[in-house]
Short mmCIF file of C-alpha atoms in Angstrom, two decimals:
data_model
loop_
_atom_site.label_atom_id
_atom_site.label_comp_id
_atom_site.label_asym_id
_atom_site.label_seq_id
_atom_site.Cartn_x
_atom_site.Cartn_y
_atom_site.Cartn_z
CA VAL A 1 -3.05 23.29 -8.44
CA PRO A 2 -5.81 21.25 -6.72
CA CYS A 3 -9.01 22.79 -8.06
CA ARG A 4 -11.43 23.03 -5.18
CA VAL A 5 -13.80 20.38 -6.46
CA GLU A 6 -16.75 19.57 -4.22
CA HIS A 7 -18.76 16.33 -4.00
CA PRO A 8 -22.17 17.24 -2.57
CA ALA A 9 -23.88 14.46 -4.56
CA GLY A 10 -21.86 11.87 -2.62
CA GLY A 11 -21.14 9.65 -5.62
CA TYR A 12 -17.99 8.43 -3.85
CA LYS A 13 -20.22 6.28 -1.60
CA LYS A 14 -20.46 3.82 -4.52
CA LEU A 15 -16.80 2.97 -3.89
CA PHE A 16 -17.91 1.17 -0.73
CA GLU A 17 -20.85 -0.82 -2.06
CA THR A 18 -21.02 -4.62 -2.33
CA VAL A 19 -20.94 -6.05 -5.84
CA GLU A 20 -21.27 -9.53 -7.34
CA GLU A 21 -18.41 -11.32 -9.01
CA LEU A 22 -18.65 -12.21 -12.72
CA SER A 23 -19.00 -15.76 -14.03
CA SER A 24 -17.03 -14.82 -17.15
CA PRO A 25 -15.34 -11.69 -18.54
CA VAL A 26 -17.52 -8.94 -20.02
CA THR A 27 -16.66 -6.81 -23.05
CA ALA A 28 -15.95 -3.17 -22.37
CA HIS A 29 -17.15 -0.39 -24.67
CA VAL A 30 -14.14 1.55 -25.99
CA THR A 31 -14.13 5.26 -26.88
CA GLY A 32 -10.92 6.70 -28.25
CA LEU A 33 -8.16 4.42 -29.49
CA ILE A 34 -6.40 1.86 -27.33
CA PRO A 35 -2.69 1.88 -28.27
CA THR A 36 -1.94 -1.26 -30.31
CA TRP A 37 1.20 -1.89 -28.28
CA LEU A 38 -0.80 -2.12 -25.04
CA ARG A 39 -1.20 -5.89 -24.62
CA GLY A 40 -1.69 -7.62 -21.29
CA SER A 41 -3.75 -7.36 -18.10
CA LEU A 42 -4.27 -4.80 -15.39
CA LEU A 43 -4.73 -6.78 -12.14
CA ARG A 44 -6.05 -4.98 -9.05
CA CYS A 45 -7.26 -5.85 -5.53
CA GLY A 46 -9.79 -4.28 -3.22
CA PRO A 47 -12.79 -5.05 -1.01
CA GLY A 48 -15.97 -6.18 -2.80
CA LEU A 49 -18.23 -7.54 -0.05
CA PHE A 50 -18.95 -5.04 2.71
CA GLU A 51 -21.31 -7.14 4.84
CA VAL A 52 -22.18 -10.81 5.39
CA GLY A 53 -25.94 -11.14 5.69
CA ALA A 54 -26.94 -8.61 8.34
CA GLU A 55 -23.41 -8.25 9.78
CA PRO A 56 -21.50 -5.23 8.48
CA PHE A 57 -17.75 -4.77 8.12
CA TYR A 58 -16.69 -1.51 9.75
CA HIS A 59 -13.34 -0.52 8.25
CA LEU A 60 -12.03 0.21 4.76
CA PHE A 61 -9.65 -2.76 5.09
CA ASP A 62 -12.28 -5.31 6.17
CA GLY A 63 -14.40 -6.01 3.07
CA GLN A 64 -13.73 -9.37 1.41
CA ALA A 65 -11.04 -9.45 -1.27
CA LEU A 66 -12.15 -9.00 -4.87
CA LEU A 67 -9.63 -9.46 -7.66
CA HIS A 68 -10.19 -7.38 -10.83
CA LYS A 69 -8.72 -7.75 -14.31
CA PHE A 70 -8.88 -5.58 -17.42
CA ASP A 71 -7.51 -7.42 -20.47
CA PHE A 72 -6.07 -5.54 -23.48
CA LYS A 73 -5.71 -7.25 -26.81
CA GLU A 74 -5.70 -5.76 -30.33
CA GLY A 75 -7.48 -2.61 -29.15
CA HIS A 76 -10.25 -4.57 -27.41
CA VAL A 77 -10.86 -4.63 -23.67
CA THR A 78 -12.59 -7.11 -21.37
CA TYR A 79 -13.29 -6.88 -17.65
CA HIS A 80 -13.42 -9.75 -15.16
CA ARG A 81 -13.62 -10.06 -11.38
CA ARG A 82 -13.74 -12.87 -8.81
CA PHE A 83 -13.72 -13.00 -5.05
CA VAL A 84 -10.51 -14.51 -3.70
CA ARG A 85 -11.43 -17.84 -2.05
CA THR A 86 -9.66 -17.07 1.21
CA ASP A 87 -10.49 -18.90 4.44
CA ALA A 88 -12.17 -15.70 5.62
CA TYR A 89 -14.43 -15.62 2.53
CA VAL A 90 -15.19 -19.33 2.23
CA ARG A 91 -16.05 -19.66 5.91
CA ALA A 92 -18.23 -16.54 5.82
CA MET A 93 -20.11 -17.93 2.82
CA THR A 94 -20.51 -21.32 4.49
CA GLU A 95 -21.66 -20.08 7.88
CA LYS A 96 -23.45 -16.95 6.58
CA ARG A 97 -21.76 -14.78 9.21
CA ILE A 98 -18.41 -13.05 9.76
CA VAL A 99 -16.16 -15.85 11.03
CA ILE A 100 -12.66 -14.34 10.96
CA THR A 101 -11.88 -11.06 12.73
CA GLU A 102 -10.82 -8.43 10.17
CA PHE A 103 -8.77 -5.24 10.56
CA GLY A 104 -11.59 -3.21 12.14
CA THR A 105 -14.34 -5.80 12.62
CA TYR A 106 -14.49 -8.33 15.45
CA ALA A 107 -15.93 -11.75 14.55
CA TYR A 108 -18.19 -12.92 17.36
CA PRO A 109 -17.83 -16.53 18.52
CA ASP A 110 -20.05 -19.12 16.85
CA PRO A 111 -23.50 -18.66 18.41
CA CYS A 112 -24.22 -22.38 17.86
CA LYS A 113 -21.41 -23.51 20.16
CA ASN A 114 -22.18 -24.29 23.79
CA ILE A 115 -20.59 -22.50 26.74
CA PHE A 116 -17.84 -25.11 27.19
CA SER A 117 -16.52 -25.05 23.65
CA ARG A 118 -16.76 -21.25 23.68
CA PHE A 119 -14.71 -21.17 26.89
CA PHE A 120 -11.97 -23.33 25.38
CA SER A 121 -11.82 -21.32 22.15
CA TYR A 122 -10.72 -18.34 24.29
CA PHE A 123 -7.36 -20.08 24.67
CA LYS A 124 -6.86 -20.82 20.98
CA GLY A 125 -5.57 -17.30 20.43
CA VAL A 126 -6.38 -15.20 17.39
CA GLU A 127 -7.18 -16.72 14.03
CA VAL A 128 -5.29 -14.35 11.76
CA THR A 129 -7.11 -13.16 8.64
CA ASP A 130 -5.99 -14.11 5.14
CA ASN A 131 -8.26 -11.52 3.44
CA ALA A 132 -5.96 -10.62 0.50
CA LEU A 133 -7.51 -7.28 -0.46
CA VAL A 134 -4.49 -5.00 -0.76
CA ASN A 135 -2.17 -5.94 -3.62
CA VAL A 136 -1.04 -8.61 -6.07
CA TYR A 137 2.62 -9.35 -6.90
CA PRO A 138 4.75 -11.89 -8.78
CA VAL A 139 7.07 -14.47 -7.20
CA GLY A 140 8.89 -16.51 -9.84
CA GLU A 141 6.18 -17.49 -12.33
CA ASP A 142 3.44 -17.28 -9.69
CA TYR A 143 1.14 -14.45 -8.65
CA TYR A 144 0.00 -13.78 -5.09
CA ALA A 145 -2.79 -11.62 -3.70
CA CYS A 146 -1.93 -10.28 -0.26
CA THR A 147 -2.83 -8.27 2.77
CA GLU A 148 -0.30 -7.58 5.58
CA THR A 149 -0.51 -10.80 7.60
CA ASN A 150 1.55 -14.00 7.26
CA PHE A 151 -1.00 -15.43 4.81
CA ILE A 152 -0.74 -14.74 1.08
CA THR A 153 -2.94 -16.31 -1.57
CA LYS A 154 -1.69 -17.78 -4.84
CA ILE A 155 -4.03 -16.86 -7.70
CA ASN A 156 -4.29 -17.62 -11.41
CA PRO A 157 -3.77 -14.27 -13.20
CA ASP A 158 -5.65 -15.46 -16.31
CA THR A 159 -8.82 -16.97 -14.77
CA LEU A 160 -8.62 -15.17 -11.38
CA GLU A 161 -9.16 -18.50 -9.68
CA THR A 162 -7.71 -19.04 -6.22
CA ILE A 163 -5.00 -21.72 -6.13
CA LYS A 164 -3.90 -21.97 -2.50
CA GLN A 165 -3.20 -20.20 0.75
CA VAL A 166 0.49 -19.84 1.63
CA ASP A 167 1.76 -19.23 5.18
CA LEU A 168 4.97 -17.15 5.10
CA CYS A 169 5.81 -18.34 8.64
CA LYS A 170 6.50 -21.79 7.18
CA TYR A 171 9.31 -20.39 5.05
CA VAL A 172 10.91 -17.54 6.92
CA SER A 173 11.04 -15.91 10.36
CA VAL A 174 8.40 -13.14 10.11
CA ASN A 175 5.02 -12.60 11.77
CA GLY A 176 3.69 -10.89 8.64
CA ALA A 177 4.90 -9.00 5.58
CA THR A 178 3.87 -5.79 3.85
CA ALA A 179 1.73 -5.62 0.73
CA HIS A 180 4.55 -3.59 -0.89
CA PRO A 181 7.42 -5.91 -1.73
CA HIS A 182 10.12 -4.64 -4.07
CA VAL A 183 10.53 -6.78 -7.19
CA GLU A 184 13.85 -6.40 -8.98
CA ASN A 185 14.21 -6.84 -12.73
CA ASP A 186 15.71 -10.33 -12.33
CA GLY A 187 12.66 -11.38 -10.28
CA THR A 188 14.22 -11.12 -6.81
CA VAL A 189 11.60 -10.08 -4.25
CA TYR A 190 12.40 -8.11 -1.09
CA ASN A 191 9.92 -7.49 1.73
CA ILE A 192 9.88 -6.46 5.39
CA GLY A 193 7.94 -7.80 8.36
CA ASN A 194 7.83 -7.67 12.16
CA CYS A 195 9.48 -10.54 14.01
CA PHE A 196 10.71 -11.55 17.44
CA GLY A 197 14.40 -10.73 17.47
CA LYS A 198 17.18 -11.57 19.91
CA ASN A 199 16.47 -11.83 23.67
CA PHE A 200 12.69 -11.46 23.32
CA SER A 201 12.81 -7.99 21.86
CA LEU A 202 10.98 -7.02 18.71
CA ALA A 203 12.68 -6.37 15.40
CA TYR A 204 11.97 -6.05 11.67
CA ASN A 205 13.29 -8.60 9.20
CA ILE A 206 14.05 -7.91 5.56
CA ILE A 207 13.37 -11.07 3.58
CA ARG A 208 14.65 -11.96 0.12
CA ILE A 209 12.94 -14.41 -2.21
CA PRO A 210 15.29 -15.35 -5.07
CA PRO A 211 14.20 -15.45 -8.72
CA LEU A 212 13.04 -18.71 -10.32
CA GLN A 213 16.05 -21.02 -10.88
CA ALA A 214 16.63 -23.62 -13.59
CA ASP A 215 15.42 -26.35 -11.19
CA LYS A 216 11.95 -24.67 -11.32
CA GLU A 217 11.59 -25.17 -7.55
CA ASP A 218 9.20 -22.77 -5.81
CA PRO A 219 11.37 -19.72 -4.91
CA MET A 220 9.37 -19.34 -1.66
CA LYS A 221 11.22 -22.37 -0.32
CA LYS A 222 14.48 -20.45 -0.75
CA SER A 223 13.38 -17.31 1.11
CA GLU A 224 15.86 -15.98 3.65
CA VAL A 225 16.30 -13.10 6.08
CA VAL A 226 19.00 -10.73 4.81
CA VAL A 227 19.08 -8.15 7.59
CA GLN A 228 17.33 -7.33 10.85
CA PHE A 229 16.46 -3.77 11.85
CA PRO A 230 16.18 -3.08 15.59
CA CYS A 231 13.00 -1.74 17.15
CA SER A 232 12.88 1.60 19.00
CA ASN A 233 10.80 -0.08 21.74
CA ARG A 234 11.39 -3.76 22.43
CA PHE A 235 7.71 -4.46 23.19
CA LYS A 236 6.03 -2.21 20.66
CA PRO A 237 6.93 -2.55 16.99
CA SER A 238 5.96 0.24 14.60
CA TYR A 239 3.38 -0.34 11.90
CA VAL A 240 5.28 -0.78 8.63
CA HIS A 241 3.54 -0.50 5.25
CA SER A 242 6.43 -0.13 2.77
CA PHE A 243 10.19 0.47 2.62
CA GLY A 244 12.84 1.86 0.28
CA LEU A 245 15.32 -0.07 -1.86
CA THR A 246 18.24 1.04 -4.04
CA PRO A 247 20.93 -1.07 -5.75
CA ASN A 248 23.05 -0.91 -2.57
CA TYR A 249 20.82 0.09 0.33
CA ILE A 250 17.61 -0.70 2.19
CA VAL A 251 15.78 2.17 3.94
CA PHE A 252 13.33 1.52 6.75
CA VAL A 253 11.31 4.39 8.24
CA GLU A 254 10.14 3.66 11.79
CA THR A 255 7.08 5.80 12.57
CA PRO A 256 5.36 6.54 15.91
CA VAL A 257 2.32 4.39 15.03
CA LYS A 258 2.91 1.41 17.31
CA ILE A 259 1.42 -2.06 17.75
CA ASN A 260 0.75 -2.88 21.39
CA LEU A 261 1.77 -6.53 21.51
CA LEU A 262 0.22 -7.20 24.88
CA LYS A 263 -3.14 -6.25 23.41
CA PHE A 264 -2.35 -8.08 20.19
CA LEU A 265 -1.46 -11.35 21.90
CA SER A 266 -4.11 -11.27 24.60
CA SER A 267 -7.35 -13.09 24.04
CA TRP A 268 -9.30 -10.77 21.73
CA SER A 269 -12.43 -12.80 22.24
CA LEU A 270 -12.48 -11.81 25.92
CA TRP A 271 -12.99 -8.16 25.04
CA GLY A 272 -14.27 -8.20 21.42
CA ALA A 273 -11.13 -6.63 19.97
CA ASN A 274 -9.80 -6.33 16.42
CA TYR A 275 -6.50 -5.25 14.84
CA MET A 276 -7.32 -1.53 14.99
CA ASP A 277 -7.69 -1.78 18.79
CA CYS A 278 -4.01 -2.77 19.07
CA PHE A 279 -2.57 0.45 17.62
CA GLU A 280 -1.35 3.35 19.72
CA SER A 281 0.83 6.38 19.09
CA ASN A 282 4.15 7.23 20.69
CA GLU A 283 3.83 10.99 21.11
CA THR A 284 7.50 11.69 21.83
CA MET A 285 9.72 9.56 19.56
CA GLY A 286 9.15 11.36 16.25
CA VAL A 287 10.37 9.25 13.33
CA TRP A 288 13.54 7.12 13.20
CA LEU A 289 15.11 6.16 9.87
CA HIS A 290 17.36 3.14 9.47
CA VAL A 291 19.68 2.16 6.62
CA ALA A 292 21.29 -1.19 5.81
CA GLU A 293 23.68 -2.30 3.09
CA LYS A 294 21.71 -4.56 0.82
CA LYS A 295 24.41 -6.92 -0.39
CA LYS A 296 26.26 -7.41 2.93
CA GLY A 297 23.10 -7.25 5.04
CA ARG A 298 24.94 -4.86 7.37
CA LEU A 299 23.21 -2.19 9.45
CA LEU A 300 24.66 1.31 9.18
CA ASN A 301 25.16 2.66 12.69
CA ILE A 302 23.71 6.08 11.89
CA LYS A 303 20.76 7.40 13.90
CA TYR A 304 18.53 9.52 11.64
CA ARG A 305 15.73 11.38 13.41
CA THR A 306 12.91 13.69 12.33
CA SER A 307 9.53 14.94 13.52
CA ALA A 308 6.44 12.73 13.64
CA PHE A 309 4.52 11.55 10.58
CA ASN A 310 2.54 8.54 9.36
CA LEU A 311 3.98 6.81 6.32
CA PHE A 312 2.28 4.33 4.05
CA HIS A 313 3.93 4.73 0.66
CA HIS A 314 7.51 5.30 -0.39
CA ILE A 315 7.57 7.03 -3.79
CA ASN A 316 11.17 6.16 -4.73
CA THR A 317 14.67 6.03 -3.23
CA PHE A 318 18.02 6.59 -4.92
CA GLU A 319 21.72 7.12 -4.24
CA ASP A 320 23.68 10.23 -5.18
CA ASN A 321 27.23 11.09 -4.20
CA GLY A 322 27.25 9.62 -0.70
CA PHE A 323 23.60 10.49 0.01
CA LEU A 324 20.34 8.58 -0.07
CA ILE A 325 17.37 10.51 -1.44
CA VAL A 326 14.15 9.19 0.10
CA ASP A 327 10.85 10.41 -1.37
CA LEU A 328 7.76 9.74 0.74
CA CYS A 329 4.01 10.35 0.94
CA THR A 330 3.71 11.46 4.56
CA TRP A 331 0.83 12.46 6.85
CA LYS A 332 1.98 14.96 9.48
CA GLY A 333 1.67 14.06 13.16
CA PHE A 334 1.54 10.89 15.23
CA GLU A 335 -2.22 10.18 15.18
CA PHE A 336 -2.96 7.06 13.09
CA VAL A 337 -4.52 8.00 9.75
CA TYR A 338 -6.43 4.68 9.67
CA ASN A 339 -8.61 6.09 12.47
CA TYR A 340 -10.25 8.16 9.71
CA LEU A 341 -10.85 5.25 7.34
CA TYR A 342 -13.88 3.66 8.97
CA LEU A 343 -16.59 3.07 6.38
CA ALA A 344 -19.04 5.21 8.38
CA ASN A 345 -16.66 8.17 7.88
CA LEU A 346 -16.03 7.45 4.20
CA ARG A 347 -19.74 6.98 3.39
CA ALA A 348 -20.81 10.15 5.19
CA ASN A 349 -22.30 13.14 3.38
CA TRP A 350 -19.78 15.53 1.85
CA ASP A 351 -19.97 18.19 4.57
CA GLU A 352 -19.38 15.55 7.25
CA VAL A 353 -16.52 13.99 5.25
CA LYS A 354 -14.85 17.39 5.07
CA LYS A 355 -15.35 18.04 8.78
CA GLN A 356 -13.68 14.72 9.69
CA ALA A 357 -10.70 15.35 7.39
CA GLU A 358 -10.08 18.76 8.98
CA LYS A 359 -9.02 16.98 12.19
CA ALA A 360 -6.87 14.34 10.51
CA PRO A 361 -3.11 14.45 9.94
CA GLN A 362 -2.28 16.61 6.92
CA PRO A 363 -0.77 14.96 3.84
CA GLU A 364 2.51 16.10 2.31
CA ALA A 365 4.87 14.56 -0.25
CA ARG A 366 8.41 15.03 1.03
CA ARG A 367 12.02 14.42 0.07
CA TYR A 368 14.47 13.47 2.84
CA VAL A 369 18.21 13.31 2.23
CA LEU A 370 20.31 10.92 4.33
CA PRO A 371 24.10 11.41 4.42
CA LEU A 372 25.96 8.09 4.44
CA ARG A 373 29.41 9.41 5.42
CA ILE A 374 29.55 11.14 8.78
CA ASP A 375 32.47 13.16 10.16
CA LYS A 376 32.31 14.11 13.87
CA ALA A 377 34.06 17.37 13.01
CA ASP A 378 30.82 18.47 11.30
CA THR A 379 28.75 18.49 14.53
CA GLY A 380 26.16 21.26 14.42
CA LYS A 381 26.38 21.55 10.62
CA ASN A 382 24.09 20.62 7.75
CA LEU A 383 25.70 17.68 5.97
CA VAL A 384 23.67 17.89 2.74
CA THR A 385 25.80 19.32 -0.07
CA LEU A 386 23.63 18.33 -3.04
CA PRO A 387 22.87 21.44 -5.14
CA TYR A 388 19.32 20.49 -6.16
CA THR A 389 17.60 20.05 -2.78
CA THR A 390 16.66 22.19 0.21
CA ALA A 391 16.44 19.12 2.48
CA THR A 392 18.89 19.24 5.39
CA ALA A 393 20.57 16.76 7.73
CA THR A 394 22.16 18.24 10.84
CA LEU A 395 24.65 16.30 12.94
CA ARG A 396 23.84 16.85 16.62
CA SER A 397 26.18 16.46 19.58
CA ASP A 398 24.42 13.26 20.70
CA GLU A 399 25.50 11.83 17.30
CA THR A 400 21.95 11.70 15.95
CA ILE A 401 21.25 13.31 12.60
CA TRP A 402 18.22 15.58 12.47
CA LEU A 403 16.49 15.64 9.10
CA GLU A 404 14.35 18.39 7.62
CA PRO A 405 12.55 17.62 4.35
CA GLU A 406 12.11 19.38 1.05
CA VAL A 407 8.37 19.54 0.34
CA ILE A 408 7.60 18.18 -3.12
CA PHE A 409 3.81 18.42 -2.99
CA SER A 410 1.46 20.06 -0.48
CA GLY A 411 -2.14 21.24 -0.61
CA PRO A 412 -4.56 21.61 2.32
CA ARG A 413 -6.34 18.25 2.80
CA HIS A 414 -5.31 17.33 -0.73
CA ALA A 415 -3.04 14.31 -0.71
CA PHE A 416 -0.76 13.05 -3.44
CA GLU A 417 -1.05 9.36 -2.56
CA PHE A 418 -0.80 5.83 -4.02
CA PRO A 419 2.38 6.94 -5.84
CA GLN A 420 3.64 5.05 -8.89
CA ILE A 421 6.70 5.54 -11.06
CA ASN A 422 8.31 4.02 -14.15
CA TYR A 423 9.44 1.31 -11.74
CA LYS A 424 11.15 -1.12 -14.10
CA LYS A 425 13.64 1.46 -15.40
CA TYR A 426 13.76 4.02 -12.57
CA GLY A 427 12.99 2.14 -9.34
CA GLY A 428 15.88 2.77 -6.91
CA LYS A 429 17.52 5.20 -9.38
CA PRO A 430 17.47 8.96 -9.98
CA TYR A 431 14.11 9.84 -11.57
CA THR A 432 11.91 12.79 -12.48
CA TYR A 433 8.24 11.78 -12.52
CA THR A 434 5.74 10.17 -10.19
CA TYR A 435 2.02 9.55 -10.77
CA GLY A 436 -0.42 9.66 -7.89
CA LEU A 437 -4.04 9.50 -6.85
CA GLY A 438 -5.31 12.82 -5.54
CA LEU A 439 -7.30 12.49 -2.33
CA ASN A 440 -9.61 15.41 -1.56
CA HIS A 441 -10.49 15.03 2.16
CA PHE A 442 -9.80 11.27 1.68
CA VAL A 443 -12.07 11.13 -1.40
CA PRO A 444 -10.12 10.08 -4.53
CA ASP A 445 -11.12 12.65 -7.17
CA ARG A 446 -8.15 13.22 -9.47
CA LEU A 447 -5.02 11.75 -11.03
CA CYS A 448 -1.84 13.73 -10.73
CA LYS A 449 1.58 13.62 -12.35
CA LEU A 450 4.39 15.30 -10.42
CA ASN A 451 7.85 16.38 -11.57
CA VAL A 452 9.85 15.82 -8.35
CA LYS A 453 12.64 18.13 -9.57
CA THR A 454 10.62 21.19 -10.63
CA LYS A 455 7.40 20.36 -8.68
CA GLU A 456 5.36 20.94 -11.84
CA THR A 457 2.05 19.04 -11.80
CA TRP A 458 -0.39 17.78 -14.42
CA VAL A 459 -3.93 16.82 -13.39
CA TRP A 460 -6.74 14.70 -14.83
CA GLN A 461 -10.06 15.40 -13.15
CA GLU A 462 -13.75 15.17 -14.06
CA PRO A 463 -16.79 16.07 -11.95
CA ASP A 464 -18.31 13.21 -9.92
CA SER A 465 -15.60 10.80 -11.07
CA TYR A 466 -13.56 8.74 -8.65
CA PRO A 467 -10.33 7.19 -9.97
CA SER A 468 -7.97 4.59 -8.49
CA GLU A 469 -4.17 4.38 -8.15
CA PRO A 470 -2.61 5.24 -11.54
CA ILE A 471 -0.42 2.52 -13.01
CA PHE A 472 2.30 3.56 -15.45
CA VAL A 473 2.90 1.31 -18.45
CA SER A 474 5.98 2.13 -20.48
CA HIS A 475 5.90 2.19 -24.27
CA PRO A 476 7.90 -0.84 -25.54
CA ASP A 477 10.29 1.47 -27.45
CA ALA A 478 10.32 4.24 -24.85
CA LEU A 479 13.20 6.71 -25.03
CA GLU A 480 12.09 8.94 -22.15
CA GLU A 481 11.01 8.21 -18.59
CA ASP A 482 7.40 9.22 -19.27
CA ASP A 483 6.93 7.59 -22.69
CA GLY A 484 3.86 5.47 -22.05
CA VAL A 485 0.35 5.49 -20.62
CA VAL A 486 -1.25 5.65 -17.20
CA LEU A 487 -4.10 3.25 -16.35
CA SER A 488 -6.77 3.86 -13.70
CA ILE A 489 -10.20 2.44 -12.87
CA VAL A 490 -12.73 5.27 -12.58
CA ILE A 491 -16.27 5.16 -11.25
CA SER A 492 -18.71 7.83 -12.41
CA PRO A 493 -21.97 6.89 -10.70
CA GLY A 494 -23.83 10.10 -11.53
CA SER A 495 -23.44 10.43 -15.26
CA GLY A 496 -25.05 8.22 -17.89
CA PRO A 497 -25.73 4.49 -18.00
CA LYS A 498 -22.12 3.30 -17.60
CA PRO A 499 -21.12 3.36 -13.92
CA ALA A 500 -17.41 2.61 -14.36
CA TYR A 501 -14.60 2.61 -16.88
CA LEU A 502 -10.93 1.96 -17.35
CA LEU A 503 -9.16 5.21 -18.21
CA ILE A 504 -6.04 5.42 -20.37
CA LEU A 505 -4.04 8.64 -20.19
CA ASN A 506 -0.97 9.78 -22.08
CA ALA A 507 1.71 9.83 -19.36
CA LYS A 508 3.38 12.88 -20.94
CA ASP A 509 0.57 15.36 -20.21
CA MET A 510 -2.17 13.30 -18.49
CA SER A 511 -4.52 13.82 -21.45
CA GLU A 512 -7.11 11.15 -22.24
CA VAL A 513 -6.18 8.57 -24.88
CA ALA A 514 -9.14 6.21 -24.46
CA ARG A 515 -11.63 4.78 -22.02
CA ALA A 516 -13.27 1.34 -21.81
CA GLU A 517 -16.69 1.48 -20.15
CA VAL A 518 -18.42 -1.35 -18.30
CA GLU A 519 -22.07 -1.81 -17.24
CA VAL A 520 -21.25 -2.69 -13.62
CA ASN A 521 -20.13 -0.70 -10.60
CA ILE A 522 -16.53 -1.30 -9.48
CA PRO A 523 -15.78 -0.72 -5.79
CA VAL A 524 -12.55 0.80 -4.46
CA THR A 525 -9.26 -0.91 -5.37
CA PHE A 526 -5.97 -0.27 -3.59
CA HIS A 527 -3.02 -1.61 -5.55
CA GLY A 528 -2.15 -3.77 -8.51
CA LEU A 529 0.11 -4.27 -11.50
CA PHE A 530 0.17 -4.44 -15.28
CA LYS A 531 1.15 -7.90 -16.54
CA ARG A 532 2.44 -7.70 -20.10
CA ALA A 533 1.18 -10.33 -22.52
#
């Protein structure tokens, strides 16, 4: 289905251009009709400042966090954005230089300090960034912008003002947490993070933050670890970006992209290192999948194995008849995909962008099926008996289970990524549809709806237009899974006076319902949510 669209004009470079924040919301110009039932705010995060003075940031995940909001009310739309007042941002503004080391950019020591104070700062260890550019999520009645470190930032979803920095380490035993928590309908939040487990070996903790109670106490104070997953290598934890959750199970996929802790904990300032320098690939382990019972916090002693891939986003996970169905956006191979996300690569001319992507791991949306009941008598056999999938799980004589996937979407260098579903009603349950951002050699140039059962696709695409992650908003009286709209921020730098707009599509067939145009450029955003009014 991916039409071979080309981007020789390089309009996508505008996604990585610094913008100014707004002092107050601006009115967007609406064409088409905004559904009257659509009331609330689309909140999204991404980088908005790509250099400080003459010092550039180098990686896609380094630019300073900008929080965006589109407000919908009685068919009218406004747009607002503010930089998150993180330590990283405030100190950069104050000192007019990059002060905190970011994902792919080393912050040089303060040039004003003398040799003695510089020497002693070598022993302070790393100042971890709080640059909350990845996602925003609710905890109780509060909203937090986040990255993947131990620092999250409480924000005001109405004014976009920064309230305070929160250190997760103060509440629960994790060294960091993903930007992809699961939020259940009662408000319970689950997340996963690396931690130091028993006898000095590494592990992964699943944390639970309960919903807001009658006492109105901050739920963060009641966070707890519910289960600990072991690590395949006691000194080298895998990079974890998201995980799967069903009513009864937690699924953790351990990939071969590893964090070298010796590098991570050594004095970065001695060798000018950043986070990216601490990743390495294990070329032999493949991928290990782990399952735990959610309510009991008990690890299942089943060793699932499959061949190597990178994983950032789980699409959905559900239970069926003694099996777990795990749908993933994978990138084949063990080389770290983030190696291809340096800004120099992403801002290159189209031919160069294509050449780079040829060498990168290939994207594929896949369904894995994990049997939960294992009988030794079945050694050598495929344990998957579900009629609707070609995925297999073979019990081997060493008691591991080898998984082969069913491919649900594949196109050469065309990724179905940033997957979203009708999460409130179908998260963790059997489902039919997912909505994704189509990446064409890493350039986001289309929105895609996928039927995971039939593999039918629907596409929205326009020349020289660069959308963001599609967010599904259900119709208040929805009867079907795809009754609703899909929201995406699109930049169209080439055409006409309006450089960006919010796009509203009918989720049924991905046809345009309306758009709300603004007079300012909007750089890349990663993730976000729709907050109903």
